[in-house]
């Protein structure tokens, strides 16, 4: 039986006894080791002192070769019964004098010559000391010390320690056996109650609780659980009884309705809807009063009527289908009718029930018109957003680009501060624009989620790296806890996940003036192919009022909606994050306490990626790796954008040529060669799409890479650019870093070329 399966009594006894025993063993071992080392050091110290005196007294005996004097000096060691032997060697290693303890005269060990040191054997210890005179060494003294008395003493200590340990073990066992009942008895009582409830299904059982510790809390929780189960059980029984009554009532209603239908079918004249009975040839046999009232010009005999002509066709279809009923929609006199055709009287006659559905058809028509109008409005909205995106990003490109270029020049402190303020404000405005565009795309159902493999752990580290400076400004400690046991490589939309985490962590930092922001990642249900990841972002910020907590994920919602609110924002970030997470099949929730902080938890089901995808490293600026400057053609109709792109590319280290539209670009390319082309999409005369198609058609694979450089940022813009043959896509506003990366990506593999080797259009 394994340890986990034994009773809690035995576990408690074993734990207490084992803990105390280990502590005593460690303490005893430490004591004995200390005593042994102390005794050895004491012996060595005594021998050092004695050897120092004897060596000093032996100098004259060695100088004059007086062996008797040397032997007399050694006899002084006779007072110490632990010294087995001693000797004096001359400088030429000849034994000059020797002392032997009386009980070892016959079995004394011959001590070899050594110049110095302390050597320990199994039962003795030998100390060597060199005898020095003023003019140099004269010989060596050795003293052999008997360790057996010391060892006997330590063996005695060991037996005493073992006895103490055994006694302590027994005392510990006795006390633990008695005291464990304080813990195990109430737990066993609770286990007995659980078993009784399980067998007897008696939820009125309660466990008496008169304790204020954790076990008392456990008892209270158990009793509360039984009370809740009892209430639920009573409600279920009551609902079951009510359900039986409701079923009986519904059955009676259905039986009544069925009887009414049978009655109406048996007495057509009482039916509130038109009823017509005909022969198999469509000749009228019967028309109820409602039909005479609602349908004009019905004949008394024959089938000379538009409705009857339809009935004749339906009779043949009914016969061929071999079904009991068929349903049709017919029109007459501006009204719509639903017709039910069926055989009666053994198949010799046909009965038609007509229901006026004109109002329903009118409602469907109105709904269809409303749907078309809504779709038209949605298309108009999308076109408006596309145009607004282009029109806003174009001047933004000028503002942000010039601010970046200005910051790269020599500025005074005030001028640099002004330029940084312009750039940061522009970035804030661009972030708001992106939020509005994202929200509009989600609202229109035009935002797609892609699935690619990426390193989730690295993505979170990048978020921490990017937001670290902002956290430092707020005196906030930003920490990431991603356990090593969790898989790192997953397959999902990394860009949207980054957007969600950046938004949540950014909010946590913004609303925390000091303290901590922690990102903790866990995973559940890890299988061979997927797992449920939870990303918990907690902060020590101002918190969210309970009344506002349920509304923070609504668009344009703010926890503080006053005009004097301290923190900025559009109120779109959390709404977009929630909808993005739900589009990826997950969910997001929040908990908060005023003054203590908030906890946002994102739960995402992610596919596990078995292998790392191939990545293309981004190189440094192209000009730094080549012996010449890259030749770049910028095709752009806006003067400000021309200046921004030219200045940035020249800053990187490129030669720039400009074209005002696609037609000029094609003409310039006929006379000059370029390493790469940046192409705007919306231009007069010839736009970027037409120009790209013309270049690809004319030069095929010899054409230089064409990079779309556009202010369009909606769904489908990138795909449209790639579809006409463009190599890549960069969105305005531009920045030097993104231009540098694009150049590094598309020109890094090209070797240094001569002018004759460059790609030409001729």
XYZ file of C-alpha atoms in Angstrom:
762
model
C 0.000 0.000 0.000
C 1.421 3.383 -0.986
C 1.826 6.247 1.489
C -1.015 8.235 -0.104
C -3.478 5.412 0.585
C -2.828 4.893 4.311
C -5.075 6.493 6.911
C -4.621 10.093 7.988
C -3.815 8.920 11.542
C -0.804 6.956 10.337
C 0.235 9.793 8.039
C 0.226 12.277 10.930
C 2.133 9.911 13.258
C 4.668 9.083 10.574
C 5.153 12.749 9.658
C 5.703 13.889 13.259
C 8.029 10.994 14.149
C 9.987 11.252 10.904
C 10.450 15.000 11.300
C 11.647 14.815 14.903
C 13.892 11.810 14.165
C 15.554 13.501 11.213
C 16.122 16.624 13.300
C 17.710 14.586 16.133
C 19.882 12.567 13.723
C 21.142 15.739 12.083
C 21.821 17.344 15.467
C 23.620 14.217 16.801
C 25.691 13.866 13.644
C 26.701 17.505 13.825
C 27.674 17.143 17.509
C 29.793 14.009 16.970
C 31.490 15.480 13.903
C 32.281 18.657 15.809
C 33.686 16.717 18.782
C 35.839 14.536 16.516
C 37.303 17.491 14.624
C 37.853 19.391 17.887
C 39.665 16.407 19.484
C 41.889 15.936 16.422
C 42.783 19.618 16.336
C 43.518 19.508 20.069
C 45.845 16.514 19.608
C 47.643 18.178 16.708
C 48.019 21.361 18.772
C 49.532 19.506 21.723
C 51.932 17.629 19.447
C 52.941 20.888 17.758
C 53.770 22.442 21.138
C 55.745 19.407 22.374
C 57.591 18.995 19.075
C 58.569 22.666 19.080
C 60.178 22.345 22.561
C 61.923 19.045 21.773
C 63.260 20.352 18.452
C 64.691 23.419 20.154
C 66.381 21.262 22.866
C 67.793 18.839 20.260
C 69.815 21.400 18.291
C 73.005 21.021 20.334
C 72.764 17.205 20.330
C 72.551 17.187 16.539
C 75.370 19.706 16.148
C 77.748 17.591 18.275
C 76.324 14.189 17.226
C 75.502 13.319 20.858
C 73.063 10.397 20.603
C 72.786 9.936 24.382
C 71.772 13.532 24.883
C 69.187 13.175 22.093
C 67.767 9.956 23.653
C 67.549 11.653 27.055
C 65.543 14.509 25.529
C 63.068 12.045 23.976
C 62.577 10.223 27.313
C 60.711 13.309 28.480
C 57.746 12.096 26.365
C 57.263 9.148 28.749
C 54.841 11.244 30.818
C 52.308 11.194 27.917
C 50.915 7.632 27.640
C 49.247 8.438 24.281
C 52.616 8.855 22.520
C 53.640 5.505 21.021
C 57.061 6.485 19.737
C 59.311 9.389 18.794
C 62.612 9.794 16.994
C 65.252 12.206 15.779
C 66.719 11.884 12.280
C 69.929 13.560 11.262
C 69.991 15.662 8.107
C 71.189 12.621 6.139
C 67.987 10.693 7.293
C 69.885 8.446 9.723
C 67.947 7.661 12.923
C 70.001 9.261 15.669
C 67.719 8.582 18.701
C 64.359 6.891 19.324
C 61.776 6.663 22.100
C 59.305 3.716 22.405
C 56.402 3.419 24.839
C 56.951 0.479 27.211
C 54.005 -1.576 25.918
C 55.125 -1.252 22.304
C 58.788 -2.220 22.512
C 58.328 -5.381 20.581
C 55.902 -4.234 17.910
C 56.831 -0.639 17.200
C 56.342 0.437 13.638
C 59.396 1.784 11.808
C 58.553 5.384 10.948
C 59.876 6.504 7.540
C 61.816 9.704 7.096
C 59.751 12.825 6.175
C 60.795 16.464 6.227
C 57.540 17.797 7.717
C 53.727 17.539 7.980
C 50.961 15.628 9.832
C 49.911 12.150 8.637
C 46.967 10.180 10.021
C 46.692 6.380 9.747
C 43.948 4.049 10.952
C 45.041 3.981 14.610
C 47.752 6.625 14.937
C 48.825 10.102 13.911
C 52.449 11.042 13.020
C 53.782 14.614 13.194
C 57.107 15.618 11.569
C 58.993 18.831 12.425
C 62.225 20.012 10.874
C 64.952 20.944 13.419
C 66.452 24.267 12.351
C 69.657 25.954 13.435
C 70.825 29.438 12.537
C 72.897 28.144 9.634
C 70.234 25.745 8.274
C 68.347 22.461 8.955
C 70.041 19.896 11.199
C 67.497 17.043 11.176
C 63.852 15.977 11.582
C 61.811 15.100 14.707
C 58.809 12.791 14.507
C 56.178 11.972 17.159
C 53.719 9.046 16.766
C 50.421 9.590 18.666
C 47.998 6.725 19.575
C 44.408 7.489 18.333
C 42.769 4.344 19.735
C 41.710 5.899 23.074
C 40.149 8.796 21.190
C 38.310 6.429 18.834
C 37.030 4.392 21.777
C 35.685 7.560 23.327
C 33.832 8.460 20.111
C 32.379 4.956 19.796
C 31.018 5.427 23.297
C 29.543 8.779 22.183
C 27.908 7.018 19.221
C 26.214 4.464 21.469
C 24.994 7.184 23.790
C 23.662 9.180 20.812
C 21.929 6.089 19.412
C 20.292 5.479 22.756
C 19.136 9.069 22.968
C 17.749 8.848 19.410
C 15.882 5.637 20.155
C 14.428 7.063 23.369
C 13.452 10.269 21.576
C 11.870 8.240 18.791
C 9.701 6.311 21.261
C 8.696 9.474 23.135
C 7.917 11.224 19.842
C 5.816 8.274 18.712
C 3.837 8.249 21.984
C 3.151 11.989 21.911
C 2.314 12.037 18.188
C -0.036 9.080 18.597
C -1.965 10.986 21.241
C -1.850 14.457 19.711
C -2.712 13.374 16.140
C -6.240 12.750 17.349
C -6.693 16.510 17.658
C -6.473 16.699 13.845
C -7.535 13.261 12.629
C -10.595 12.796 14.865
C -12.652 15.691 13.408
C -11.559 14.801 9.861
C -12.604 11.168 10.383
C -15.895 12.437 11.815
C -16.406 14.483 8.666
C -15.502 11.486 6.471
C -18.052 9.373 8.338
C -20.711 12.036 7.737
C -19.828 12.176 4.029
C -20.157 8.397 3.732
C -23.471 8.448 5.547
C -24.835 11.176 3.278
C -23.615 9.243 0.232
C -25.300 5.999 1.283
C -28.505 7.322 2.823
C -29.030 10.426 0.624
C -30.058 12.249 3.790
C -29.172 15.911 3.312
C -30.459 16.875 6.776
C -27.302 15.473 8.386
C -25.039 18.117 9.962
C -21.589 17.950 11.549
C -21.346 19.700 14.911
C -18.771 22.498 14.700
C -17.424 24.290 17.767
C -13.979 25.120 16.414
C -12.580 28.398 15.101
C -9.679 26.941 13.063
C -9.488 25.725 9.464
C -11.213 22.437 10.372
C -14.106 24.438 11.791
C -14.286 26.341 8.483
C -14.320 22.984 6.692
C -17.216 21.790 8.868
C -19.135 25.010 8.248
C -18.545 24.712 4.510
C -19.727 21.100 4.510
C -22.871 21.977 6.422
C -23.554 24.906 4.078
C -23.057 22.645 1.066
C -25.579 20.139 2.459
C -28.020 22.957 3.088
C -27.700 24.176 -0.501
C -28.087 20.628 -1.832
C -31.182 20.177 0.335
C -32.710 23.386 -1.022
C -31.869 22.364 -4.598
C -33.292 18.876 -4.042
C -36.531 20.281 -2.642
C -36.800 22.642 -5.591
C -36.207 19.806 -8.031
C -38.903 17.701 -6.396
C -41.301 20.621 -6.494
C -40.399 21.343 -10.123
C -40.876 17.670 -10.980
C -44.331 17.744 -9.455
C -45.165 20.999 -11.239
C -43.729 19.578 -14.457
C -46.080 16.615 -14.321
C -49.003 18.992 -13.840
C -47.745 21.194 -16.709
C -47.349 18.160 -18.993
C -50.891 17.073 -18.224
C -52.147 20.606 -18.950
C -50.208 20.867 -22.214
C -51.378 17.418 -23.261
C -54.971 18.466 -22.622
C -54.402 21.665 -24.660
C -52.906 19.684 -27.532
C -55.762 17.206 -27.419
C -58.203 20.096 -27.461
C -56.421 21.750 -30.406
C -56.367 18.473 -32.295
C -60.088 18.000 -31.683
C -60.655 21.545 -32.938
C -58.699 20.821 -36.119
C -60.658 17.611 -36.652
C -63.884 19.522 -36.073
C -62.892 22.245 -38.525
C -61.861 19.643 -41.091
C -65.142 17.815 -40.574
C -67.163 21.030 -40.826
C -65.491 23.253 -43.452
C -68.309 25.746 -43.211
C -67.058 26.696 -39.736
C -63.435 27.200 -40.867
C -62.355 30.892 -40.747
C -60.205 30.362 -43.876
C -61.361 29.636 -47.457
C -62.065 25.905 -48.144
C -62.744 24.514 -51.637
C -63.505 20.871 -52.508
C -63.240 19.654 -56.118
C -63.360 16.493 -58.165
C -60.126 14.947 -59.417
C -60.694 16.985 -62.609
C -60.920 20.256 -60.664
C -64.705 20.674 -60.917
C -66.163 22.561 -57.910
C -68.089 20.402 -55.458
C -68.112 22.649 -52.373
C -67.091 26.208 -51.378
C -67.384 27.344 -47.754
C -68.851 30.777 -46.845
C -65.408 32.283 -46.108
C -64.188 31.422 -49.618
C -67.298 33.013 -51.181
C -66.674 36.141 -49.131
C -62.892 36.529 -49.703
C -62.491 35.225 -53.278
C -64.582 37.024 -55.899
C -66.224 35.439 -58.927
C -66.003 31.818 -57.837
C -68.347 29.820 -60.140
C -71.028 27.470 -58.846
C -69.803 24.692 -61.141
C -66.843 23.895 -63.350
C -63.321 25.273 -62.917
C -63.373 28.525 -64.873
C -61.395 30.601 -62.381
C -57.649 31.374 -61.990
C -57.503 29.777 -58.521
C -59.281 26.660 -59.785
C -56.878 26.433 -62.727
C -53.980 26.356 -60.229
C -55.837 23.686 -58.274
C -56.074 21.448 -61.383
C -52.261 21.559 -61.769
C -51.747 20.818 -58.080
C -54.080 17.794 -58.176
C -51.805 16.091 -60.710
C -48.691 16.899 -58.661
C -50.411 15.586 -55.513
C -51.277 12.316 -57.247
C -47.699 11.814 -58.497
C -46.063 12.694 -55.175
C -48.098 10.085 -53.247
C -48.021 12.420 -50.227
C -50.939 13.182 -47.959
C -50.603 16.970 -48.353
C -48.781 19.464 -50.569
C -48.298 23.172 -49.916
C -48.180 25.990 -52.472
C -48.160 29.760 -52.611
C -50.559 31.401 -55.099
C -51.616 34.974 -55.881
C -54.995 36.325 -56.824
C -56.465 39.796 -56.970
C -53.374 41.353 -55.366
C -53.355 38.935 -52.430
C -51.065 36.072 -51.469
C -52.453 32.729 -50.308
C -50.834 29.617 -48.881
C -52.606 26.590 -50.291
C -52.799 23.143 -48.656
C -53.986 20.428 -51.049
C -55.023 16.944 -49.859
C -57.195 14.008 -50.833
C -60.436 13.299 -48.906
C -63.141 10.636 -49.069
C -60.776 7.843 -50.002
C -58.990 9.825 -52.690
C -62.078 10.548 -54.737
C -62.113 14.276 -53.968
C -59.557 17.013 -53.262
C -59.851 19.606 -50.493
C -57.969 22.920 -50.666
C -57.375 25.096 -47.575
C -56.355 28.693 -48.412
C -54.701 30.995 -45.842
C -54.282 34.699 -46.590
C -50.553 35.490 -46.128
C -50.569 38.925 -47.770
C -49.527 40.697 -44.565
C -46.644 38.286 -44.057
C -45.444 38.756 -47.654
C -45.562 42.512 -47.262
C -43.503 42.241 -44.070
C -40.954 40.017 -45.862
C -40.708 42.547 -48.704
C -40.163 45.376 -46.243
C -37.512 43.355 -44.415
C -35.776 42.606 -47.709
C -35.744 46.295 -48.616
C -34.446 47.116 -45.117
C -31.721 44.458 -45.476
C -30.645 45.842 -48.859
C -30.605 49.347 -47.410
C -28.526 48.176 -44.446
C -26.065 46.368 -46.723
C -25.833 49.491 -48.876
C -25.192 51.583 -45.781
C -22.534 49.082 -44.672
C -20.832 49.263 -48.062
C -20.993 53.043 -47.959
C -19.540 52.957 -44.439
C -16.683 50.687 -45.560
C -15.917 52.944 -48.518
C -16.074 55.984 -46.238
C -13.679 54.314 -43.776
C -11.299 53.416 -46.590
C -11.313 56.972 -47.903
C -11.027 58.469 -44.417
C -8.159 56.117 -43.605
C -6.342 57.219 -46.747
C -7.067 60.908 -46.267
C -6.070 60.886 -42.556
C -2.954 58.755 -42.932
C -1.575 60.906 -45.749
C -1.135 64.082 -43.614
C -0.237 61.913 -40.614
C 2.615 60.484 -42.680
C 3.919 64.014 -43.205
C 3.599 65.008 -39.556
C 5.161 61.842 -38.101
C 7.809 61.506 -40.807
C 9.017 65.070 -40.495
C 8.995 64.806 -36.684
C 11.241 61.719 -36.888
C 13.582 63.430 -39.340
C 13.636 66.559 -37.169
C 14.620 64.487 -34.115
C 17.567 63.046 -36.034
C 19.069 66.550 -36.425
C 20.940 68.693 -33.919
C 18.295 70.355 -31.733
C 18.244 72.336 -28.543
C 16.593 70.768 -25.500
C 13.373 72.768 -26.035
C 13.278 72.010 -29.753
C 13.799 68.287 -29.093
C 11.014 68.357 -26.508
C 8.676 70.066 -28.983
C 9.487 67.527 -31.717
C 9.006 64.562 -29.360
C 5.649 66.032 -28.268
C 4.559 66.265 -31.919
C 5.642 62.647 -32.596
C 4.043 61.222 -29.435
C 0.794 63.095 -30.052
C 0.753 61.818 -33.633
C 1.270 58.262 -32.408
C -1.608 58.673 -29.952
C -3.861 59.949 -32.756
C -2.790 57.047 -34.993
C -3.615 54.576 -32.192
C -7.122 56.061 -31.912
C -7.547 55.811 -35.703
C -6.475 52.157 -35.636
C -8.916 51.397 -32.796
C -11.798 52.981 -34.724
C -10.874 51.051 -37.893
C -10.565 47.764 -35.983
C -13.906 48.309 -34.297
C -15.570 49.123 -37.607
C -14.105 46.013 -39.258
C -15.298 43.810 -36.405
C -18.727 45.430 -36.454
C -19.009 44.826 -40.212
C -17.817 41.211 -39.878
C -14.848 41.881 -42.152
C -12.021 41.108 -39.750
C -10.423 37.724 -40.381
C -8.394 35.694 -37.893
C -5.327 33.928 -39.288
C -3.547 30.895 -37.853
C 0.264 30.775 -38.004
C 2.890 29.219 -35.742
C 4.748 31.520 -33.334
C 6.626 31.555 -30.017
C 3.975 32.623 -27.468
C 6.505 33.032 -24.659
C 8.694 35.283 -26.805
C 5.659 37.363 -27.806
C 4.869 38.053 -24.142
C 8.515 38.930 -23.429
C 8.366 41.427 -26.318
C 5.247 43.010 -24.774
C 7.095 43.379 -21.452
C 10.103 44.859 -23.268
C 7.988 47.366 -25.226
C 5.928 48.516 -22.230
C 8.819 48.433 -19.749
C 9.767 52.140 -20.163
C 6.157 53.222 -19.630
C 6.002 51.091 -16.469
C 9.198 52.685 -15.153
C 7.694 56.144 -15.690
C 4.762 55.166 -13.422
C 7.078 53.534 -10.839
C 5.479 50.167 -11.655
C 7.244 46.794 -11.589
C 6.257 44.802 -14.713
C 6.791 41.027 -14.341
C 6.077 37.975 -16.540
C 5.571 34.482 -15.113
C 5.628 31.873 -17.918
C 6.385 28.425 -16.405
C 9.028 26.367 -18.195
C 6.667 23.375 -18.162
C 4.214 25.101 -20.533
C 4.588 24.703 -24.322
C 5.912 27.851 -25.988
C 5.155 27.251 -29.670
C 1.483 27.630 -30.627
C -0.546 28.347 -33.767
C -2.958 31.313 -33.722
C -3.232 34.961 -34.836
C -0.136 36.343 -33.123
C -0.837 39.937 -34.206
C -4.306 40.016 -32.652
C -3.102 38.255 -29.464
C -0.310 40.836 -29.166
C -2.889 43.627 -29.672
C -5.094 42.273 -26.861
C -2.226 41.735 -24.387
C -0.671 45.138 -25.201
C -4.029 46.822 -24.566
C -4.661 45.057 -21.242
C -1.101 45.493 -19.923
C -1.048 49.105 -21.142
C -4.283 49.804 -19.247
C -2.886 48.125 -16.124
C 0.211 50.348 -16.243
C -1.836 53.478 -17.014
C -4.147 52.992 -14.016
C -1.306 52.038 -11.595
C 0.658 54.998 -10.284
C 2.987 52.630 -8.406
C 3.152 48.989 -7.351
C 3.117 45.923 -9.590
C 1.672 44.683 -12.881
C 2.012 40.903 -13.195
C 1.406 38.712 -16.256
C 0.844 35.080 -15.267
C 0.314 32.316 -17.831
C -1.248 28.936 -17.095
C -2.631 26.166 -19.289
C -5.276 23.494 -18.829
C -6.507 20.530 -20.868
C -3.117 20.149 -22.579
C -3.535 17.389 -25.156
C -1.458 16.323 -28.126
C -2.703 19.112 -30.378
C -4.181 21.948 -28.321
C -4.483 23.525 -24.882
C -6.557 26.141 -23.061
C -4.219 29.002 -22.120
C -5.116 31.571 -19.456
C -3.286 34.906 -19.378
C -3.940 36.725 -16.104
C -2.975 40.411 -15.925
C -3.176 41.812 -12.394
C -2.322 45.299 -11.176
C -2.302 47.344 -7.971
C -4.048 50.320 -9.546
C -7.089 52.414 -8.696
C -9.606 49.622 -9.374
C -13.020 49.699 -11.055
C -16.322 50.364 -9.247
C -18.613 47.320 -9.085
C -21.400 49.255 -10.843
C -19.102 49.943 -13.807
C -17.429 46.530 -14.006
C -20.196 44.948 -16.081
C -20.050 47.758 -18.681
C -16.308 48.180 -19.282
C -16.343 45.875 -22.333
C -18.987 47.988 -24.095
C -17.844 50.360 -26.830
C -16.972 53.901 -25.717
C -17.476 52.867 -22.059
C -15.231 54.353 -19.355
C -14.909 53.506 -15.673
C -14.789 57.277 -15.027
C -17.016 59.188 -17.459
C -16.749 62.620 -15.841
C -15.334 65.551 -17.772
C -12.535 65.851 -15.215
C -11.428 62.223 -15.406
C -7.727 61.704 -14.761
C -6.965 58.986 -17.319
C -7.441 59.341 -21.092
C -8.732 56.915 -23.723
C -11.558 56.431 -26.208
C -13.288 53.567 -24.432
C -12.767 51.269 -27.437
C -9.732 49.251 -26.304
C -11.520 46.761 -24.038
C -14.481 46.429 -26.414
C -12.105 45.564 -29.280
C -10.082 43.195 -27.072
C -13.215 41.321 -25.977
C -14.476 40.907 -29.543
C -11.030 39.813 -30.801
C -10.760 37.189 -28.062
C -14.254 35.898 -28.864
C -13.410 35.755 -32.591
C -10.467 33.506 -31.627
C -12.817 31.204 -29.680
C -11.929 32.457 -26.190
C -13.364 34.702 -23.534
C -12.247 37.500 -21.210
C -13.425 38.530 -17.759
C -12.444 41.011 -15.086
C -12.407 41.321 -11.294
C -11.618 44.487 -9.376
C -11.514 46.085 -5.930
C -11.482 49.856 -5.500
C -8.069 50.990 -4.279
C -6.572 47.492 -4.526
C -6.376 46.852 -8.261
C -7.884 44.741 -11.016
C -7.383 41.310 -12.558
C -8.172 40.679 -16.236
C -8.108 37.056 -17.414
C -7.956 36.064 -21.083
C -8.754 32.413 -21.849
C -7.747 31.229 -25.314
C -7.870 27.746 -26.877
C -4.624 27.529 -28.877
C -3.273 24.866 -31.192
C 0.145 23.510 -30.196
C 2.849 23.851 -32.844
C 5.170 20.849 -33.007
C 8.012 22.621 -34.809
C 9.389 26.111 -34.967
C 8.408 27.833 -38.253
C 11.154 29.089 -40.469
C 11.929 32.719 -39.825
C 13.759 35.244 -41.964
C 16.030 37.381 -39.808
C 15.908 41.108 -40.475
C 19.339 42.477 -41.294
C 20.740 45.851 -40.511
C 20.439 48.777 -42.883
C 21.305 47.636 -46.415
C 23.785 50.428 -47.016
C 25.906 49.193 -44.126
C 26.538 45.858 -45.888
C 27.369 47.050 -49.382
C 30.066 49.042 -51.059
C 27.547 51.263 -52.902
C 24.218 52.932 -52.200
C 20.949 51.294 -53.222
C 19.077 52.888 -56.102
C 15.435 53.427 -55.030
C 12.478 54.736 -57.074
C 9.692 56.387 -55.025
C 6.370 56.645 -56.894
C 4.139 59.107 -54.977
C 1.807 61.916 -56.071
C 1.744 63.818 -52.750
C 4.600 66.328 -52.354
C 4.786 65.994 -48.553
C 4.910 62.198 -48.761
C 7.646 62.481 -51.398
C 9.715 64.607 -49.028
C 9.155 62.260 -46.073
C 10.036 59.096 -47.977
C 13.058 60.684 -49.700
C 14.512 62.116 -46.498
C 14.063 58.861 -44.588
C 15.572 56.709 -47.349
C 18.505 59.102 -47.748
C 18.995 58.957 -43.972
C 19.264 55.158 -44.272
C 21.725 55.536 -47.151
C 19.960 55.281 -50.524
C 19.960 57.191 -53.814
C 16.399 58.382 -54.536
C 14.515 59.032 -57.778
C 10.944 60.369 -57.766
C 7.905 59.764 -59.987
C 4.604 61.640 -59.559
C 2.372 58.834 -60.877
C 2.456 55.328 -62.324
C 2.934 56.487 -65.917
C 6.048 58.483 -65.003
C 7.387 55.447 -63.119
C 7.044 53.206 -66.193
C 8.788 55.825 -68.347
C 11.646 56.318 -65.844
C 12.117 52.554 -65.559
C 12.659 52.352 -69.354
C 15.740 54.595 -69.015
C 17.138 53.690 -65.580
C 17.641 50.655 -63.374
C 16.646 50.405 -59.718
C 17.181 47.966 -56.860
C 13.687 48.511 -55.413
C 10.496 50.538 -56.051
C 8.187 52.053 -53.408
C 4.750 52.394 -55.085
C 1.782 54.443 -53.852
C -1.580 52.911 -54.813
C -3.925 55.872 -55.320
C -2.494 58.329 -57.880
C -3.804 60.324 -60.831
C -3.124 59.416 -64.517
C -2.076 55.835 -63.654
C -2.484 54.356 -60.172
C -0.083 51.976 -58.450
C -2.018 48.835 -59.349
C -1.946 49.594 -63.097
C 1.702 50.626 -62.968
C 2.712 47.428 -61.141
C 0.812 45.266 -63.620
C 2.527 47.062 -66.522
C 6.008 46.634 -64.992
C 5.459 42.925 -64.218
C 4.095 42.333 -67.717
C 7.048 44.089 -69.365
C 9.929 42.738 -67.283
C 8.564 39.614 -65.584
C 11.113 38.167 -63.120
C 13.696 40.833 -64.054
C 11.566 43.514 -62.420
C 12.879 44.906 -59.127
C 10.867 44.290 -55.941
C 7.820 46.591 -55.788
C 6.701 47.589 -52.288
C 3.210 49.036 -51.828
C 3.466 52.284 -49.854
C -0.122 53.277 -49.172
C -2.403 54.938 -46.651
C -5.059 52.226 -47.149
C -5.308 50.124 -43.993
C -8.558 48.184 -44.314
C -9.188 44.490 -44.929
C -8.242 43.392 -48.432
C -5.803 46.244 -49.165
C -2.697 44.095 -48.628
C -4.200 41.165 -50.562
C -5.105 43.459 -53.470
C -1.526 44.752 -53.630
C -0.014 41.266 -53.613
C -2.530 40.042 -56.190
C -1.302 42.504 -58.864
C 2.319 41.428 -58.331
C 3.671 43.698 -55.605
C 6.277 42.053 -53.393
C 5.308 43.491 -50.026
C 3.217 46.137 -48.272
C 4.057 49.006 -45.922
C 1.364 51.223 -44.429
C 1.549 54.959 -43.872
C 2.527 56.776 -41.714
C 6.090 55.684 -42.489
C 8.927 55.410 -40.024
C 12.626 54.866 -40.568
C 12.655 51.520 -38.787
C 9.945 49.957 -40.986
C 11.641 51.245 -44.164
C 14.968 49.888 -42.927
C 13.426 46.452 -42.258
C 11.766 46.340 -45.706
C 15.065 47.157 -47.407
C 16.878 44.589 -45.314
C 14.271 41.937 -46.138
C 14.252 42.380 -49.928
C 17.822 43.503 -50.649
C 19.849 41.631 -48.034
C 20.521 38.604 -50.265
C 21.821 40.645 -53.221
C 25.579 40.817 -53.670
C 27.343 44.042 -54.520
C 26.721 44.627 -58.237
C 28.411 46.727 -60.838
C 26.390 49.113 -62.969
C 26.475 46.621 -65.880
C 25.135 43.837 -63.658
C 22.226 45.817 -62.202
C 18.697 44.857 -63.191
C 17.664 46.930 -66.136
C 14.385 47.370 -67.947
C 15.854 47.358 -71.405
